[in-house]
Coordinates of C-alpha atoms in Angstrom, one line a residue:
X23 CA -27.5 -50.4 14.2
X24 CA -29.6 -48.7 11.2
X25 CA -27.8 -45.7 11.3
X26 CA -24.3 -47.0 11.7
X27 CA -25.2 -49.4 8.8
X28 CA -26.0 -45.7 7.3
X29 CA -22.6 -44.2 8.1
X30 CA -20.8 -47.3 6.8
X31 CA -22.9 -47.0 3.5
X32 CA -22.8 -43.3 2.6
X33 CA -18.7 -43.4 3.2
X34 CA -18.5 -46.2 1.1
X35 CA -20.7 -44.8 -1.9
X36 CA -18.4 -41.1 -1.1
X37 CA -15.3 -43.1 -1.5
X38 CA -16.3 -45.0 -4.5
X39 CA -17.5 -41.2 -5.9
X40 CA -14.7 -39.6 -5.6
X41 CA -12.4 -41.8 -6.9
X42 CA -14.6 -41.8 -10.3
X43 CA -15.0 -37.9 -10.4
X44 CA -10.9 -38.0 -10.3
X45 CA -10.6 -40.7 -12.8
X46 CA -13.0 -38.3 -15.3
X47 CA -11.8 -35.1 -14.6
X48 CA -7.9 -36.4 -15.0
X49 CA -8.9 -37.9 -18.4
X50 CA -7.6 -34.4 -20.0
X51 CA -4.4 -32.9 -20.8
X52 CA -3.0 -30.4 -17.9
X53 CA -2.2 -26.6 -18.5
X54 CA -0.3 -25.7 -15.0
X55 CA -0.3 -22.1 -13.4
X56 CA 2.7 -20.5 -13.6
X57 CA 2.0 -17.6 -11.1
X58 CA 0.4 -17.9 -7.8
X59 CA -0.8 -14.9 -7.9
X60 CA -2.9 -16.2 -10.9
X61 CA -4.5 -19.1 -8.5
X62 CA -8.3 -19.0 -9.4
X63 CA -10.6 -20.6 -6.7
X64 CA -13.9 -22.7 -7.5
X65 CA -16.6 -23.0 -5.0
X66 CA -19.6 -24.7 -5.4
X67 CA -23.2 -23.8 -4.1
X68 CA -26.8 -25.7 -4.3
X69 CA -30.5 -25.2 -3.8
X70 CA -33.3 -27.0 -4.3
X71 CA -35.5 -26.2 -8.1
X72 CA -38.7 -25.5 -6.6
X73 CA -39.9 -27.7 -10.2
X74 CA -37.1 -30.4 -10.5
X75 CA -33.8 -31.0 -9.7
X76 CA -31.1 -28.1 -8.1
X77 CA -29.7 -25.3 -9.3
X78 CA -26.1 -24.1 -8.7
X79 CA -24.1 -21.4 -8.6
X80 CA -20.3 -21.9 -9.0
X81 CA -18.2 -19.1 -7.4
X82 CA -15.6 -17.9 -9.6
X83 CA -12.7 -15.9 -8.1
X84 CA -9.5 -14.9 -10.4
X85 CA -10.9 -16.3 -13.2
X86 CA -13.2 -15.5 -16.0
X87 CA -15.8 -17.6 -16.9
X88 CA -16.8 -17.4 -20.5
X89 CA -17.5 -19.5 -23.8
X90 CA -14.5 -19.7 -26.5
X91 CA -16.5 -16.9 -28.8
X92 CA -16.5 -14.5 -25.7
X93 CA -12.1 -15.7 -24.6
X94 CA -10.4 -12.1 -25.3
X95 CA -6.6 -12.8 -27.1
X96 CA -5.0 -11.2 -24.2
X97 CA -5.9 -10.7 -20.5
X98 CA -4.3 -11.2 -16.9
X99 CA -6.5 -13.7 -15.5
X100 CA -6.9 -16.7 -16.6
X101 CA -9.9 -17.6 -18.7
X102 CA -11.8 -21.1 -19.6
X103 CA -14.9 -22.6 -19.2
X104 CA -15.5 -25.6 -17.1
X105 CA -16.7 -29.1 -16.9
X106 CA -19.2 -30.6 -15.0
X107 CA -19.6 -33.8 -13.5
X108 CA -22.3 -35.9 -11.5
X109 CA -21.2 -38.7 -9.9
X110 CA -18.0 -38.9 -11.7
X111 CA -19.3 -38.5 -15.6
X112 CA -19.2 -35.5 -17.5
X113 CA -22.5 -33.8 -18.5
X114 CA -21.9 -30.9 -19.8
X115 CA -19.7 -28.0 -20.6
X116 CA -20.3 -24.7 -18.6
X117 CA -19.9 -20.9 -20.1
X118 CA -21.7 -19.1 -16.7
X119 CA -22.0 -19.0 -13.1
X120 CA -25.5 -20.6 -12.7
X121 CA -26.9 -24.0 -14.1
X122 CA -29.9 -26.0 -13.8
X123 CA -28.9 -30.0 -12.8
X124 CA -32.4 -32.1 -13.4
X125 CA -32.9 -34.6 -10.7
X126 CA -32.9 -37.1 -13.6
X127 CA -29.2 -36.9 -13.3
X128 CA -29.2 -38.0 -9.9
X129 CA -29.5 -41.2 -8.3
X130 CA -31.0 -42.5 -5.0
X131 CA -28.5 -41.4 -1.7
X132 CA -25.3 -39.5 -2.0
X133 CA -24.5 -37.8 -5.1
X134 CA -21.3 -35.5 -5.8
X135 CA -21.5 -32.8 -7.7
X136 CA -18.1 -31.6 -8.9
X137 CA -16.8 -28.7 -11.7
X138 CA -12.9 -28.3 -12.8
X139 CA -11.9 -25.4 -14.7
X140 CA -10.5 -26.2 -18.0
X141 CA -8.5 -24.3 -20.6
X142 CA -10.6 -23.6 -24.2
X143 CA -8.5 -26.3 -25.6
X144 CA -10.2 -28.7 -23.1
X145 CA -6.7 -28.9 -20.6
X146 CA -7.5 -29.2 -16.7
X147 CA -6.3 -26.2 -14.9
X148 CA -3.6 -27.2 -12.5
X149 CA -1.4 -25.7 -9.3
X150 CA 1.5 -28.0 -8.6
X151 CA -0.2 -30.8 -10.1
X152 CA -3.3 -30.9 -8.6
X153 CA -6.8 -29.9 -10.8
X154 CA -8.2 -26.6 -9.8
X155 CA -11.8 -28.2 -8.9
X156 CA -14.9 -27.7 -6.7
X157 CA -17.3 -30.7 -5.1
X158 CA -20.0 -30.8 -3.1
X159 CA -21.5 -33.8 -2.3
X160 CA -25.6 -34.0 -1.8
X161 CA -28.3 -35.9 -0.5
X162 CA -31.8 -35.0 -2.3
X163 CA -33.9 -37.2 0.0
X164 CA -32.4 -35.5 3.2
X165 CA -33.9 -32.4 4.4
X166 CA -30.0 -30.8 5.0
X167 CA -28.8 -31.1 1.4
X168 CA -25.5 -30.7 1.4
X169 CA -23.4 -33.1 3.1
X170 CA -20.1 -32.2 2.7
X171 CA -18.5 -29.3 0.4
X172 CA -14.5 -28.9 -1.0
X173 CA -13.4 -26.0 -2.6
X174 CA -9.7 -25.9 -4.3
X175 CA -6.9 -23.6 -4.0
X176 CA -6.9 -22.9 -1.1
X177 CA -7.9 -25.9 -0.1
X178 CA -11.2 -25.7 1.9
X179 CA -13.4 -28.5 3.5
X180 CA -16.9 -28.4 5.0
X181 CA -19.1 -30.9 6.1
X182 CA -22.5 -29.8 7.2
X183 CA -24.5 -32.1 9.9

């Protein structure tokens, strides 16, 4: 009974999650990809900070991931930086691959962790309307961390058990 209680409990607190992580992420204007040979992908990876918190590394492909001082005028893959988001609110802007998330930011249970790739004038990446984004939804107390991962375009889906 404790553990289906559980199960009902972690899919509700998912559900709620994700709907805020769309709401804030789809607060900004939209910049859609013309070309799908353009299509960047965002995948997101976690660890433990063996002082506080996790570190992640967001996997970048057909894409480059830079600060506005750094954009070049003319390039053939896209360019941005991205936003990051616990639990649906945006912490902070992101110019590199790796970046430190204090356990401060996180509260007791599930969390989700999720980064969109955004323009330098702030607009949401999109392919046929839907944010180019990566989430990864964690659990600090449980000794598998990771419960369930999404990476966009293409569309992949993990859950870990």
């Amino acid at each position: 009974m404790k553990i289906f209680a559980l199960i009902i409990a972690t899919c509700l607190c998912v559900s709620s999650t994700v709907a805020l992580a769309d709401t804030a992420i789809h607060q900004h204007k939209s910049l859609e990809i013309k070309q799908q040979s353009q299509l960047p992908r965002v995948s997101l990876t976690v660890v433990r900070d063996q002082t506080d918190g996790l570190n992640l590394t967001i996997g970048i492909a057909n894409y480059v991931l830079n600060s506005p001082a750094e954009a070049e005028r003319k390039q053939q893959t896209l360019t941005g930086h991205a936003h990051l988001f616990i639990n649906g609110e945006k912490k902070m802007r992101v110019y590199g691959q790796d970046v430190h998330l204090p356990a401060s930011w996180f509260q007791e249970g599930v969390n989700q962790i999720a980064v969109s790739l955004n323009s330098h004038q702030h607009e949401n990446w999109t392919w046929k309307g839907n944010t180019v984004m990566g989430s990864v939804f964690v659990n600090l107390a449980e000794p598998d961390l990771v419960l369930h991962q999404f990476s966009s375009q293409p569309l992949l889906s993990h859950h870990h058990h």
